[in-house]
């Protein structure tokens, strides 16, 4: 697997699947979740309601259509909320591992991934970057390119540092 890092907006990525940092209600939210629903249109929310009537637990992953986005699928993961006391690193690692497993189910060859839990959920940046890079690198999958799409210069730099370790 090729691991790449870019600074940018995940909603414009031309990949098979993009990962969403969702919340356990699975009905949209702020941050990257809001951006994905806004750009992909109503079809994503409709699919969430149908496929996840009771939401999704922290650490789990599931897929929906990507609506009007260039990608074919959105793989939703629910990151642990550091600010609410969910500070178990294995929950954050599970998000990436489960996202790759869903990508394999979908036969997605390219995927774009944001910095899960590193925004509203408040996970310390360096730690979030290290867990993300280590987990994606060490998880066996058929995905050919895992592209981290980092929204700010600061987050991009943290991921670059983690990848260089
Ligand atoms: P969480 O609630 O899991 O922390 P957020 O969406 O608040 O999720 O933040 C996760 C990361 O996604 C943050 O680094 C944030 O800067 C980033 N982000 C926000 N919008 C986008 C976007 N359009 N593309 C890529 N990353 C984004």
Coordinates of C-alpha atoms and ligand atoms in Angstrom, one line a residue:
X1 CA 0.0 0.0 0.0
X2 CA 1.1 3.5 -0.8
X3 CA 0.6 6.0 2.0
X4 CA 0.4 9.6 0.8
X5 CA -0.2 12.9 2.7
X6 CA -1.6 16.0 1.2
X7 CA -3.0 19.3 2.6
X8 CA -6.5 19.8 1.2
X9 CA -10.2 19.3 1.2
X10 CA -11.4 15.7 1.3
X11 CA -14.6 16.4 -0.5
X12 CA -12.9 17.1 -3.8
X13 CA -10.7 14.0 -3.8
X14 CA -11.1 11.7 -6.8
X15 CA -10.7 8.4 -5.1
X16 CA -12.9 5.3 -4.7
X17 CA -13.8 6.0 -1.1
X18 CA -13.5 8.9 1.3
X19 CA -13.5 8.4 5.1
X20 CA -15.8 10.6 7.2
X21 CA -15.1 11.4 10.8
X22 CA -18.8 11.0 11.8
X23 CA -20.5 10.9 15.2
X24 CA -22.4 7.9 16.7
X25 CA -25.8 9.4 15.8
X26 CA -24.8 9.2 12.1
X27 CA -27.1 12.1 11.1
X28 CA -24.4 14.6 10.0
X29 CA -22.6 17.1 12.2
X30 CA -19.9 19.8 12.1
X31 CA -16.3 19.7 10.7
X32 CA -15.5 17.3 8.0
X33 CA -18.8 15.5 8.5
X34 CA -20.7 18.7 7.7
X35 CA -18.5 19.4 4.7
X36 CA -19.1 15.8 3.3
X37 CA -22.9 16.0 3.8
X38 CA -23.0 19.5 2.3
X39 CA -21.0 18.6 -0.8
X40 CA -22.5 15.1 -1.3
X41 CA -26.1 16.1 -0.9
X42 CA -29.2 14.6 0.7
X43 CA -28.5 11.1 -0.6
X44 CA -25.8 10.5 2.0
X45 CA -28.1 11.4 4.9
X46 CA -30.9 9.3 3.4
X47 CA -28.6 6.3 3.2
X48 CA -27.3 6.9 6.8
X49 CA -30.9 6.8 8.1
X50 CA -31.6 3.6 6.2
X51 CA -28.4 1.7 6.9
X52 CA -27.8 3.0 10.4
X53 CA -31.2 3.4 12.1
X54 CA -29.6 3.2 15.5
X55 CA -26.4 5.0 14.6
X56 CA -22.9 3.5 14.9
X57 CA -20.7 2.8 18.0
X58 CA -17.4 4.6 18.6
X59 CA -14.6 2.8 16.8
X60 CA -16.8 1.2 14.2
X61 CA -17.0 1.9 10.5
X62 CA -19.8 1.5 7.8
X63 CA -20.4 2.8 4.3
X64 CA -22.9 4.8 2.4
X65 CA -23.2 6.2 -1.1
X66 CA -21.1 9.3 -1.7
X67 CA -24.0 11.1 -3.4
X68 CA -22.7 13.9 -5.6
X69 CA -19.1 13.6 -4.5
X70 CA -16.4 12.4 -7.0
X71 CA -15.9 9.4 -4.8
X72 CA -18.1 6.3 -5.1
X73 CA -18.5 5.7 -1.3
X74 CA -18.2 7.4 2.0
X75 CA -16.8 5.2 4.8
X76 CA -18.1 6.6 8.0
X77 CA -16.1 6.1 11.2
X78 CA -16.9 7.3 14.7
X79 CA -13.8 8.6 16.4
X80 CA -13.4 8.7 20.2
X81 CA -14.3 12.0 21.7
X82 CA -11.2 13.1 23.7
X83 CA -13.1 16.1 25.1
X84 CA -15.8 13.8 26.5
X85 CA -13.2 11.5 28.2
X86 CA -12.9 8.8 25.5
X87 CA -9.1 8.6 25.5
X88 CA -8.4 5.0 24.7
X89 CA -6.0 4.9 21.8
X90 CA -7.2 1.5 20.7
X91 CA -10.6 3.1 19.9
X92 CA -8.9 5.6 17.5
X93 CA -6.8 2.8 15.9
X94 CA -10.0 0.8 15.5
X95 CA -11.5 3.5 13.3
X96 CA -8.6 3.2 10.8
X97 CA -8.5 -0.6 10.9
X98 CA -12.2 -0.9 10.4
X99 CA -12.3 1.7 7.6
X100 CA -9.7 -0.3 5.7
X101 CA -11.7 -3.5 6.3
X102 CA -14.8 -1.8 4.8
X103 CA -12.7 -0.5 1.9
X104 CA -11.7 -4.1 1.2
X105 CA -15.4 -5.2 1.3
X106 CA -16.1 -2.5 -1.3
X107 CA -13.0 -3.4 -3.3
X108 CA -12.0 0.2 -3.1
X109 CA -8.4 0.7 -4.4
X110 CA -7.9 4.3 -3.4
X111 CA -9.2 6.0 -0.3
X112 CA -8.9 9.5 1.2
X113 CA -8.7 9.8 5.0
X114 CA -9.1 12.8 7.3
X115 CA -7.5 13.3 10.8
X116 CA -10.2 11.5 12.7
X117 CA -10.9 12.9 16.2
X118 CA -8.3 15.7 15.7
X119 CA -10.9 18.5 15.3
X120 CA -14.0 19.0 17.4
X121 CA -13.3 15.9 19.4
X122 CA -10.0 17.4 20.6
X123 CA -7.5 14.5 20.3
X124 CA -4.0 15.8 20.8
X125 CA -2.6 16.4 17.3
X126 CA 0.8 14.5 17.5
X127 CA -0.8 11.5 19.1
X128 CA -3.7 11.5 16.7
X129 CA -1.2 11.7 13.7
X130 CA 1.0 8.9 15.1
X131 CA -1.9 6.5 15.7
X132 CA -3.3 7.2 12.3
X133 CA -0.1 6.6 10.4
X134 CA 1.0 3.6 12.4
X135 CA -2.4 1.9 12.2
X136 CA -2.8 2.4 8.4
X137 CA 0.7 1.3 7.8
X138 CA 0.4 -1.9 9.8
X139 CA -3.1 -3.0 8.7
X140 CA -3.1 -5.5 5.9
X141 CA -5.5 -4.6 3.1
X142 CA -6.0 -4.6 -0.7
X143 CA -6.1 -0.8 -0.8
X144 CA -3.4 0.5 -3.2
X145 CA -3.4 4.1 -2.0
X146 CA -4.3 5.5 1.4
X147 CA -4.2 9.3 1.0
X148 CA -4.4 11.3 4.2
X149 CA -6.1 14.6 3.4
X150 CA -5.2 17.1 6.0
X151 CA -7.2 20.3 6.2
X152 CA -4.6 22.7 7.8
X153 CA -0.9 23.3 7.5
X154 CA -0.5 22.5 11.1
X155 CA -2.2 19.1 10.9
X156 CA -0.4 18.3 7.7
X157 CA 2.9 19.0 9.4
X158 CA 2.0 16.7 12.3
X159 CA 1.2 13.9 9.9
X160 CA 4.5 14.5 8.0
X161 CA 6.4 14.2 11.2
X162 CA 4.6 11.0 12.2
X163 CA 5.2 9.5 8.8
X164 CA 8.9 10.3 9.0
X165 CA 9.4 8.4 12.3
Ligands
LIG1 P1 -13.8 15.1 14.9 O1 -15.1 15.4 15.6 O2 -13.6 13.6 14.7 O3 -12.7 15.7 15.7 P2 -13.7 17.1 12.9 O4 -14.4 17.1 11.6 O5 -14.0 18.2 13.8 O6 -13.9 15.6 13.5 O7 -12.1 17.2 12.6 C1 -11.4 16.1 12.0 C2 -10.4 16.7 11.1 O8 -11.0 17.0 9.9 C3 -9.8 18.0 11.6 O9 -8.4 17.9 11.4 C4 -10.4 19.1 10.7 O10 -9.5 20.1 10.5 C5 -10.5 18.3 9.4 N1 -11.4 18.8 8.4 C6 -12.5 19.6 8.5 N2 -13.0 19.8 7.3 C7 -12.3 19.1 6.4 C8 -12.4 18.8 5.0 N3 -13.3 19.4 4.2 N4 -11.4 18.0 4.4 C9 -10.5 17.4 5.2 N5 -10.4 17.5 6.5 C10 -11.3 18.4 7.1

